[in-house]
Amino acid sequence: MALLVGVFLTKTPDLKHESIKEVMRDAVLHESNRISLFGIMEVNPGFISALVVSVSLLLFAAIIRIFVIPRFKIMPGRFQMALEKLVMFFTDFAKENSPHRYGFLSVYIFGAGTYIFCGTVFELLGIQAITTHGSPIALPAPLSDINGAIAMGCLSYLVMLSGGFVESRLKGIGKGLKDFSMPLSMSFRLFGAMLSGVLVTELVYYYKALSFVLPVFIGVLFTLLHALVQTYVLIILTSMTYGELTEPTNKKIKRA
Amino acid sequence: MNVPLNIDWQQILLHLLNFSILTLGLYLLLFKPVQKFIKERNDYYLGLDKEAKEKLSQAEELKASYEQKLNSAEEEIEEVKARSAEEAKAAADEVIRKAKEESDKIIADARKAAELERTRILEEAQGEIVALAVEATEKLLAKSTSDTLDQFLYAVKEE
């Protein structure tokens, strides 16, 4: 009913300056809609999103560090418990998947998990930015930018290789290089998953008739769901491979 | 070089730098302090647990020593009891022995007194009998006639 009322009460759509094909293509490639980074260079909107998410998270963390953590109690309150659960979740996750070496891994997956989840949910806010052409654009999820997804995939792979190197030097790197397709698969999986949400949302919003009520379910649920799923997929892939690469060799076990 | 899919190495590096700074910041501002607090709390609880275990072991040691003392006290009590019983028995035996001696003495004295009394009575009775016999003889003699004496003498002569 709300959908029908919305359709009939609004004007017929004006001619849009972009076709659906162009909108979709731009959502994937960001070729035309670029944003100036402090006048230094033009970047994809995804990078601006990444900066906004990072600064917001760091500010939030700083506020917690200054005002909340010094007041932590032995018997925790709700917020303290939530923070402790969050930290313990990533620590336990790393410990479970990589029992031999998990210190650095837990920090990495904490950062990556927080970034992917918050970055994905960030697109729900619909923060507007002005492109270099002067048109407004809603900032997308940072990882819906292929450059961001590649960066995250490659960094995760580097983290795994570093774990292998620390544990077994060149042999560890050799073991890691066997899965040479992993950075590519991780990057494009992340990119594809993030992009699916963006494309569905773009599609829904492009047609006025679909932009009532439906976005509440499609946009929010899709975003929340794939935020959780992608966070989980990346951290579990990273943790498991890191765990495999940091397993002690037979010689070390015998010596121990 | 025009890379397909709008891949831009500069932006990849910028994303890497951004994410690295974010992870470092989150680690220093959030992860490390929270983990440190959790560790401190765990240490606190472990300390409490250790302290409780030490106190428990001390209490168990005390309990064991008290039980040992209790056992030795019970043994001591048993010994004292046995000793007291022996002493009581000895004392009772002594009392009984003395009582018996005394009773024996009393009986002996009584017997002796009775004997003396009997002797005295017998002596008195003999005296009385003698007196009576004398008196009877005298009476008989006084009553007796010469016939009687003659008959007596005659009889003695016939025999």
Tab-separated table of C-alpha atoms in Angstrom:
chain	number	residue	atom	x	y	z
A	1	MET	CA	0.000	0.000	0.000
A	2	ALA	CA	2.718	2.433	1.008
A	3	LEU	CA	4.535	1.570	-2.167
A	4	LEU	CA	1.491	2.301	-4.319
A	5	VAL	CA	0.676	5.519	-2.473
A	6	GLY	CA	4.273	6.639	-2.931
A	7	VAL	CA	4.196	5.909	-6.644
A	8	PHE	CA	0.957	7.707	-7.302
A	9	LEU	CA	1.591	10.723	-5.154
A	10	THR	CA	4.954	11.549	-6.653
A	11	LYS	CA	5.536	13.108	-10.045
A	12	THR	CA	6.441	11.044	-13.040
A	13	PRO	CA	10.195	10.658	-13.210
A	14	ASP	CA	12.085	13.344	-15.018
A	15	LEU	CA	14.623	12.425	-17.549
A	16	LYS	CA	17.689	11.368	-15.620
A	17	HIS	CA	21.055	12.637	-16.623
A	18	GLU	CA	22.459	9.060	-16.361
A	19	SER	CA	20.982	5.823	-17.668
A	20	ILE	CA	20.801	2.761	-15.398
A	21	LYS	CA	23.669	1.282	-17.377
A	22	GLU	CA	25.853	4.290	-16.662
A	23	VAL	CA	24.872	4.299	-12.996
A	24	MET	CA	25.746	0.622	-12.641
A	25	ARG	CA	28.985	0.995	-14.528
A	26	ASP	CA	29.981	3.956	-12.429
A	27	ALA	CA	29.092	2.116	-9.221
A	28	VAL	CA	31.526	-0.615	-10.297
A	29	LEU	CA	34.329	1.370	-11.880
A	30	HIS	CA	34.003	4.927	-10.514
A	31	GLU	CA	35.349	6.255	-13.799
A	32	SER	CA	33.281	9.389	-14.056
A	33	ASN	CA	32.318	10.210	-10.468
A	34	ARG	CA	35.592	11.028	-8.753
A	35	ILE	CA	36.274	13.214	-5.779
A	36	SER	CA	39.148	15.566	-5.161
A	37	LEU	CA	41.368	14.580	-2.248
A	38	PHE	CA	42.232	17.943	-0.645
A	39	GLY	CA	43.006	19.260	-4.126
A	40	ILE	CA	46.017	16.933	-4.412
A	41	MET	CA	44.564	14.250	-6.629
A	42	GLU	CA	41.291	12.768	-7.758
A	43	VAL	CA	40.258	9.578	-6.017
A	44	ASN	CA	37.335	7.168	-6.111
A	45	PRO	CA	34.540	7.915	-3.643
A	46	GLY	CA	35.410	4.644	-1.916
A	47	PHE	CA	38.693	6.104	-0.699
A	48	ILE	CA	36.932	9.146	0.758
A	49	SER	CA	34.611	6.696	2.499
A	50	ALA	CA	37.649	4.808	3.769
A	51	LEU	CA	39.095	8.030	5.185
A	52	VAL	CA	35.797	9.031	6.815
A	53	VAL	CA	35.371	5.546	8.330
A	54	SER	CA	38.974	5.461	9.571
A	55	VAL	CA	38.864	8.928	11.100
A	56	SER	CA	35.494	8.197	12.733
A	57	LEU	CA	36.708	4.896	14.141
A	58	LEU	CA	39.930	6.434	15.429
A	59	LEU	CA	38.012	9.312	17.027
A	60	PHE	CA	35.607	6.858	18.613
A	61	ALA	CA	38.520	4.739	19.850
A	62	ALA	CA	40.275	7.827	21.228
A	63	ILE	CA	37.138	8.893	23.097
A	64	ILE	CA	36.789	5.404	24.553
A	65	ARG	CA	40.489	5.361	25.460
A	66	ILE	CA	40.298	8.705	27.240
A	67	PHE	CA	36.892	8.598	28.884
A	68	VAL	CA	35.817	4.971	29.188
A	69	ILE	CA	38.808	2.672	29.613
A	70	PRO	CA	40.247	4.478	32.685
A	71	ARG	CA	36.866	3.882	34.376
A	72	PHE	CA	36.775	0.180	33.673
A	73	LYS	CA	35.617	-1.861	36.664
A	74	ILE	CA	36.282	-5.381	37.820
A	75	MET	CA	32.556	-6.042	37.522
A	76	PRO	CA	31.928	-4.692	34.004
A	77	GLY	CA	28.937	-2.650	32.878
A	78	ARG	CA	27.164	-3.243	29.568
A	79	PHE	CA	29.393	-1.099	27.392
A	80	GLN	CA	32.566	-2.390	28.987
A	81	MET	CA	31.321	-5.925	28.545
A	82	ALA	CA	30.576	-5.259	24.866
A	83	LEU	CA	34.101	-3.911	24.332
A	84	GLU	CA	35.663	-6.831	26.159
A	85	LYS	CA	33.531	-9.292	24.192
A	86	LEU	CA	34.619	-7.648	20.944
A	87	VAL	CA	38.304	-7.882	21.818
A	88	MET	CA	37.961	-11.391	23.205
A	89	PHE	CA	36.034	-12.535	20.135
A	90	PHE	CA	38.919	-11.649	17.825
A	91	THR	CA	41.566	-12.919	20.247
A	92	ASP	CA	39.789	-16.247	20.700
A	93	PHE	CA	39.105	-16.491	16.993
A	94	ALA	CA	42.813	-16.041	16.229
A	95	LYS	CA	43.797	-18.450	19.013
A	96	GLU	CA	41.388	-21.077	17.763
A	97	ASN	CA	42.499	-20.940	14.131
A	98	SER	CA	46.184	-20.309	14.702
A	99	PRO	CA	47.033	-21.772	18.106
A	100	HIS	CA	50.806	-21.563	17.678
A	101	ARG	CA	51.102	-17.882	16.818
A	102	TYR	CA	48.130	-15.584	17.249
A	103	GLY	CA	49.260	-12.277	18.801
A	104	PHE	CA	49.699	-10.285	15.616
A	105	LEU	CA	46.890	-12.148	13.855
A	106	SER	CA	44.371	-11.157	16.536
A	107	VAL	CA	45.317	-7.480	16.117
A	108	TYR	CA	45.089	-7.739	12.334
A	109	ILE	CA	41.708	-9.445	12.237
A	110	PHE	CA	40.432	-7.020	14.881
A	111	GLY	CA	41.394	-4.109	12.621
A	112	ALA	CA	40.177	-5.782	9.443
A	113	GLY	CA	36.922	-7.004	10.960
A	114	THR	CA	36.093	-3.624	12.444
A	115	TYR	CA	37.007	-1.845	9.214
A	116	ILE	CA	35.014	-4.142	6.932
A	117	PHE	CA	31.940	-4.181	9.165
A	118	CYS	CA	31.878	-0.463	9.900
A	119	GLY	CA	32.839	0.385	6.313
A	120	THR	CA	29.989	-1.677	4.960
A	121	VAL	CA	27.426	-0.318	7.396
A	122	PHE	CA	28.736	3.154	6.575
A	123	GLU	CA	26.992	3.092	3.187
A	124	LEU	CA	23.667	3.037	5.013
A	125	LEU	CA	24.325	6.554	6.270
A	126	GLY	CA	24.252	7.919	2.729
A	127	ILE	CA	26.715	10.700	3.455
A	128	GLN	CA	26.894	13.020	0.488
A	129	ALA	CA	30.017	14.249	-1.250
A	130	ILE	CA	30.545	16.452	-4.295
A	131	THR	CA	32.226	14.951	-7.321
A	132	THR	CA	34.713	16.803	-9.484
A	133	HIS	CA	31.852	17.445	-11.902
A	134	GLY	CA	29.955	19.213	-9.123
A	135	SER	CA	27.224	16.605	-8.771
A	136	PRO	CA	26.369	15.117	-5.365
A	137	ILE	CA	27.063	11.468	-4.680
A	138	ALA	CA	26.303	9.197	-1.708
A	139	LEU	CA	29.545	7.800	-0.380
A	140	PRO	CA	29.710	4.029	-0.922
A	141	ALA	CA	31.305	1.343	1.241
A	142	PRO	CA	35.115	1.678	1.138
A	143	LEU	CA	35.527	-1.886	-0.054
A	144	SER	CA	33.088	-1.495	-2.916
A	145	ASP	CA	36.006	0.326	-4.513
A	146	ILE	CA	38.112	-2.298	-6.245
A	147	ASN	CA	41.300	-0.573	-5.112
A	148	GLY	CA	40.232	-0.882	-1.495
A	149	ALA	CA	39.310	-4.535	-1.969
A	150	ILE	CA	42.649	-5.270	-3.670
A	151	ALA	CA	44.497	-3.484	-0.876
A	152	MET	CA	42.674	-5.515	1.760
A	153	GLY	CA	43.113	-8.828	-0.090
A	154	CYS	CA	46.816	-8.266	-0.752
A	155	LEU	CA	47.502	-7.041	2.778
A	156	SER	CA	45.788	-10.107	4.215
A	157	TYR	CA	47.947	-12.291	1.993
A	158	LEU	CA	51.070	-10.402	3.087
A	159	VAL	CA	50.081	-10.931	6.706
A	160	MET	CA	49.788	-14.681	6.082
A	161	LEU	CA	53.158	-14.764	4.335
A	162	SER	CA	54.737	-12.785	7.166
A	163	GLY	CA	53.404	-15.366	9.639
A	164	GLY	CA	54.933	-18.156	7.561
A	165	PHE	CA	58.226	-16.271	7.332
A	166	VAL	CA	58.411	-15.630	11.076
A	167	GLU	CA	57.688	-19.281	11.819
A	168	SER	CA	59.707	-21.100	9.163
A	169	ARG	CA	61.625	-18.402	7.250
A	170	LEU	CA	61.794	-19.040	3.491
A	171	LYS	CA	60.074	-22.399	3.787
A	172	GLY	CA	57.063	-20.639	5.304
A	173	ILE	CA	56.953	-18.153	2.459
A	174	GLY	CA	57.211	-21.083	0.024
A	175	LYS	CA	54.255	-22.736	1.671
A	176	GLY	CA	52.278	-19.515	1.389
A	177	LEU	CA	53.202	-18.934	-2.229
A	178	LYS	CA	51.604	-22.242	-3.170
A	179	ASP	CA	48.275	-20.458	-2.703
A	180	PHE	CA	49.321	-17.674	-5.041
A	181	SER	CA	45.728	-17.205	-6.245
A	182	MET	CA	44.578	-16.332	-2.745
A	183	PRO	CA	45.120	-12.538	-2.872
A	184	LEU	CA	43.267	-12.385	-6.168
A	185	SER	CA	40.393	-14.537	-4.932
A	186	MET	CA	40.182	-12.685	-1.610
A	187	SER	CA	40.251	-9.279	-3.265
A	188	PHE	CA	37.637	-10.063	-5.876
A	189	ARG	CA	35.438	-11.977	-3.456
A	190	LEU	CA	35.415	-8.995	-1.166
A	191	PHE	CA	34.914	-6.583	-4.036
A	192	GLY	CA	32.140	-8.669	-5.586
A	193	ALA	CA	30.304	-9.108	-2.315
A	194	MET	CA	30.485	-5.420	-1.483
A	195	LEU	CA	29.531	-4.461	-4.985
A	196	SER	CA	26.461	-6.676	-5.002
A	197	GLY	CA	24.999	-4.627	-2.189
A	198	VAL	CA	25.853	-1.377	-3.915
A	199	LEU	CA	24.386	-2.518	-7.224
A	200	VAL	CA	21.150	-3.730	-5.664
A	201	THR	CA	20.816	-0.469	-3.756
A	202	GLU	CA	21.602	1.603	-6.872
A	203	LEU	CA	19.043	-0.376	-8.820
A	204	VAL	CA	16.403	0.054	-6.196
A	205	TYR	CA	16.977	3.764	-5.883
A	206	TYR	CA	17.190	4.360	-9.611
A	207	TYR	CA	13.528	3.526	-10.147
A	208	LYS	CA	11.326	5.778	-8.153
A	209	ALA	CA	8.614	3.146	-7.887
A	210	LEU	CA	11.025	0.898	-6.030
A	211	SER	CA	12.375	3.568	-3.735
A	212	PHE	CA	9.545	3.396	-1.175
A	213	VAL	CA	9.560	0.901	1.695
A	214	LEU	CA	11.676	-1.631	-0.227
A	215	PRO	CA	15.023	0.047	0.548
A	216	VAL	CA	14.296	-0.380	4.239
A	217	PHE	CA	14.360	-4.134	3.812
A	218	ILE	CA	16.654	-4.549	0.870
A	219	GLY	CA	19.178	-1.837	1.690
A	220	VAL	CA	19.427	-2.366	5.426
A	221	LEU	CA	19.165	-6.127	5.456
A	222	PHE	CA	21.479	-6.637	2.493
A	223	THR	CA	24.028	-4.281	3.939
A	224	LEU	CA	23.957	-5.707	7.449
A	225	LEU	CA	23.993	-9.272	6.191
A	226	HIS	CA	26.888	-8.929	3.811
A	227	ALA	CA	28.742	-6.723	6.299
A	228	LEU	CA	28.674	-9.608	8.742
A	229	VAL	CA	29.285	-12.278	6.123
A	230	GLN	CA	32.223	-10.513	4.506
A	231	THR	CA	33.798	-9.701	7.861
A	232	TYR	CA	33.522	-13.330	8.851
A	233	VAL	CA	34.766	-14.663	5.502
A	234	LEU	CA	37.857	-12.467	5.420
A	235	ILE	CA	38.879	-13.049	9.011
A	236	ILE	CA	38.306	-16.785	8.843
A	237	LEU	CA	40.260	-17.143	5.587
A	238	THR	CA	43.098	-15.047	6.947
A	239	SER	CA	43.141	-16.850	10.297
A	240	MET	CA	43.006	-20.358	8.884
A	241	THR	CA	45.723	-19.765	6.315
A	242	TYR	CA	47.846	-17.922	8.878
A	243	GLY	CA	47.345	-20.871	11.228
A	244	GLU	CA	48.452	-23.337	8.546
A	245	LEU	CA	51.532	-21.301	7.695
A	246	THR	CA	52.555	-20.827	11.311
A	247	GLU	CA	52.268	-24.484	12.275
A	248	PRO	CA	55.630	-25.606	13.688
A	249	THR	CA	57.583	-27.934	11.452
A	250	ASN	CA	58.266	-31.535	12.484
A	251	LYS	CA	61.860	-30.637	13.441
A	252	LYS	CA	60.687	-27.970	15.863
A	253	ILE	CA	58.135	-30.321	17.391
A	254	LYS	CA	60.794	-33.015	17.841
A	255	ARG	CA	63.165	-30.510	19.463
A	256	ALA	CA	60.431	-29.381	21.808
B	1	MET	CA	49.026	2.895	-18.527
B	2	ASN	CA	45.284	2.390	-18.567
B	3	VAL	CA	44.592	-0.485	-16.172
B	4	PRO	CA	41.196	-2.218	-16.616
B	5	LEU	CA	38.484	-1.969	-13.946
B	6	ASN	CA	39.857	1.432	-12.937
B	7	ILE	CA	42.572	-0.191	-10.825
B	8	ASP	CA	44.890	2.515	-9.583
B	9	TRP	CA	48.121	1.579	-7.781
B	10	GLN	CA	48.298	4.926	-6.041
B	11	GLN	CA	44.852	4.436	-4.571
B	12	ILE	CA	45.685	0.854	-3.584
B	13	LEU	CA	48.678	2.185	-1.676
B	14	LEU	CA	46.555	4.922	-0.138
B	15	HIS	CA	44.033	2.319	0.983
B	16	LEU	CA	46.879	0.221	2.418
B	17	LEU	CA	48.274	3.198	4.278
B	18	ASN	CA	44.829	4.176	5.534
B	19	PHE	CA	44.062	0.679	6.763
B	20	SER	CA	47.503	0.274	8.367
B	21	ILE	CA	47.089	3.542	10.271
B	22	LEU	CA	43.576	2.528	11.298
B	23	THR	CA	44.710	-0.893	12.542
B	24	LEU	CA	47.655	0.606	14.423
B	25	GLY	CA	45.404	3.265	15.951
B	26	LEU	CA	42.738	0.767	16.944
B	27	TYR	CA	45.415	-1.481	18.427
B	28	LEU	CA	46.947	1.295	20.512
B	29	LEU	CA	43.725	3.015	21.520
B	30	LEU	CA	41.327	0.122	21.972
B	31	PHE	CA	42.662	-3.397	21.571
B	32	LYS	CA	45.768	-3.191	23.732
B	33	PRO	CA	44.259	-1.291	26.700
B	34	VAL	CA	41.181	-3.521	26.782
B	35	GLN	CA	43.312	-6.651	26.501
B	36	LYS	CA	45.614	-5.309	29.217
B	37	PHE	CA	42.660	-4.667	31.491
B	38	ILE	CA	41.292	-8.161	30.844
B	39	LYS	CA	44.704	-9.628	31.623
B	40	GLU	CA	44.978	-7.593	34.820
B	41	ARG	CA	41.536	-8.730	35.887
B	42	ASN	CA	42.388	-12.341	35.077
B	43	ASP	CA	45.593	-11.960	37.095
B	44	TYR	CA	43.565	-10.445	39.921
B	45	TYR	CA	41.163	-13.384	39.885
B	46	LEU	CA	44.034	-15.848	39.559
B	47	GLY	CA	45.659	-14.162	42.577
B	48	LEU	CA	42.407	-14.454	44.496
B	49	ASP	CA	42.117	-18.062	43.427
B	50	LYS	CA	45.697	-18.766	44.452
B	51	GLU	CA	45.160	-17.011	47.780
B	52	ALA	CA	41.960	-18.962	48.348
B	53	LYS	CA	43.735	-22.210	47.505
B	54	GLU	CA	46.580	-21.351	49.887
B	55	LYS	CA	44.084	-20.525	52.615
B	56	LEU	CA	42.240	-23.715	51.883
B	57	SER	CA	45.418	-25.766	52.095
B	58	GLN	CA	46.342	-23.964	55.332
B	59	ALA	CA	42.885	-24.679	56.695
B	60	GLU	CA	43.231	-28.307	55.664
B	61	GLU	CA	46.623	-28.491	57.357
B	62	LEU	CA	45.125	-26.912	60.480
B	63	LYS	CA	42.238	-29.324	60.319
B	64	ALA	CA	44.625	-32.242	59.985
B	65	SER	CA	46.718	-31.006	62.907
B	66	TYR	CA	43.595	-30.444	65.009
B	67	GLU	CA	42.347	-33.892	64.117
B	68	GLN	CA	45.727	-35.299	65.065
B	69	LYS	CA	45.597	-33.361	68.333
B	70	LEU	CA	42.075	-34.518	68.894
B	71	ASN	CA	43.101	-38.104	68.259
B	72	SER	CA	46.073	-37.806	70.619
B	73	ALA	CA	43.825	-36.110	73.197
B	74	GLU	CA	41.367	-38.943	72.882
B	75	GLU	CA	44.187	-41.436	73.354
B	76	GLU	CA	45.390	-39.423	76.338
B	77	ILE	CA	41.869	-39.358	77.734
B	78	GLU	CA	41.646	-43.121	77.273
B	79	GLU	CA	44.987	-43.555	79.042
B	80	VAL	CA	43.903	-41.262	81.875
B	81	LYS	CA	40.618	-43.105	82.054
B	82	ALA	CA	42.370	-46.457	82.186
B	83	ARG	CA	44.845	-45.172	84.748
B	84	SER	CA	42.060	-43.693	86.846
B	85	ALA	CA	40.122	-46.900	86.609
B	86	GLU	CA	43.181	-48.844	87.712
B	87	GLU	CA	43.801	-46.414	90.548
B	88	ALA	CA	40.167	-46.513	91.545
B	89	LYS	CA	40.237	-50.286	91.449
B	90	ALA	CA	43.410	-50.346	93.524
B	91	ALA	CA	41.911	-47.911	95.994
B	92	ALA	CA	38.721	-49.920	96.160
B	93	ASP	CA	40.716	-53.120	96.645
B	94	GLU	CA	42.676	-51.420	99.377
B	95	VAL	CA	39.499	-50.229	101.064
B	96	ILE	CA	37.990	-53.692	100.734
B	97	ARG	CA	41.166	-55.253	102.052
B	98	LYS	CA	41.244	-52.890	104.997
B	99	ALA	CA	37.574	-53.434	105.648
B	100	LYS	CA	38.114	-57.168	105.507
B	101	GLU	CA	41.052	-56.937	107.845
B	102	GLU	CA	39.033	-54.803	110.156
B	103	SER	CA	36.084	-57.108	109.977
B	104	ASP	CA	38.375	-60.089	110.564
B	105	LYS	CA	39.848	-58.288	113.510
B	106	ILE	CA	36.406	-57.417	114.812
B	107	ILE	CA	35.316	-61.010	114.384
B	108	ALA	CA	38.483	-62.306	116.064
B	109	ASP	CA	38.019	-59.859	118.908
B	110	ALA	CA	34.390	-60.841	119.171
B	111	ARG	CA	35.327	-64.486	119.197
B	112	LYS	CA	37.976	-63.855	121.795
B	113	ALA	CA	35.558	-61.864	123.927
B	114	ALA	CA	32.938	-64.522	123.465
B	115	GLU	CA	35.427	-67.181	124.466
B	116	LEU	CA	36.404	-65.229	127.523
B	117	GLU	CA	32.750	-64.659	128.318
B	118	ARG	CA	32.025	-68.319	127.825
B	119	THR	CA	34.957	-69.290	130.017
B	120	ARG	CA	33.830	-66.820	132.610
B	121	ILE	CA	30.262	-68.028	132.370
B	122	LEU	CA	31.418	-71.630	132.558
B	123	GLU	CA	33.569	-70.839	135.504
B	124	GLU	CA	30.718	-69.041	137.172
B	125	ALA	CA	28.378	-71.892	136.262
B	126	GLN	CA	30.829	-74.425	137.651
B	127	GLY	CA	31.107	-72.393	140.821
B	128	GLU	CA	27.328	-72.192	141.014
B	129	ILE	CA	27.028	-75.939	140.252
B	130	VAL	CA	29.595	-76.684	142.922
B	131	ALA	CA	27.760	-74.464	145.333
B	132	LEU	CA	24.467	-76.040	144.417
B	133	ALA	CA	26.005	-79.529	144.726
B	134	VAL	CA	27.433	-78.641	148.089
B	135	GLU	CA	24.143	-77.119	149.099
B	136	ALA	CA	22.276	-80.180	147.831
B	137	THR	CA	24.716	-82.488	149.552
B	138	GLU	CA	24.380	-80.533	152.686
B	139	LYS	CA	20.637	-80.665	152.367
B	140	LEU	CA	20.802	-84.344	151.651
B	141	LEU	CA	23.143	-84.880	154.482
B	142	ALA	CA	20.981	-82.958	156.769
B	143	LYS	CA	17.888	-84.923	155.796
B	144	SER	CA	19.635	-88.248	155.651
B	145	THR	CA	19.036	-90.737	158.443
B	146	SER	CA	21.261	-93.408	159.758
B	147	ASP	CA	19.145	-95.918	157.920
B	148	THR	CA	19.850	-94.521	154.800
B	149	LEU	CA	23.495	-94.486	155.550
B	150	ASP	CA	23.303	-98.049	156.788
B	151	GLN	CA	21.426	-99.138	153.710
B	152	PHE	CA	24.043	-97.468	151.712
B	153	LEU	CA	26.798	-99.004	153.542
B	154	TYR	CA	25.137	-102.379	153.443
B	155	ALA	CA	24.676	-102.191	149.775
B	156	VAL	CA	28.284	-101.260	149.330
B	157	LYS	CA	29.212	-104.215	151.465
B	158	GLU	CA	27.091	-106.695	149.488
B	159	GLU	CA	28.608	-105.623	146.358
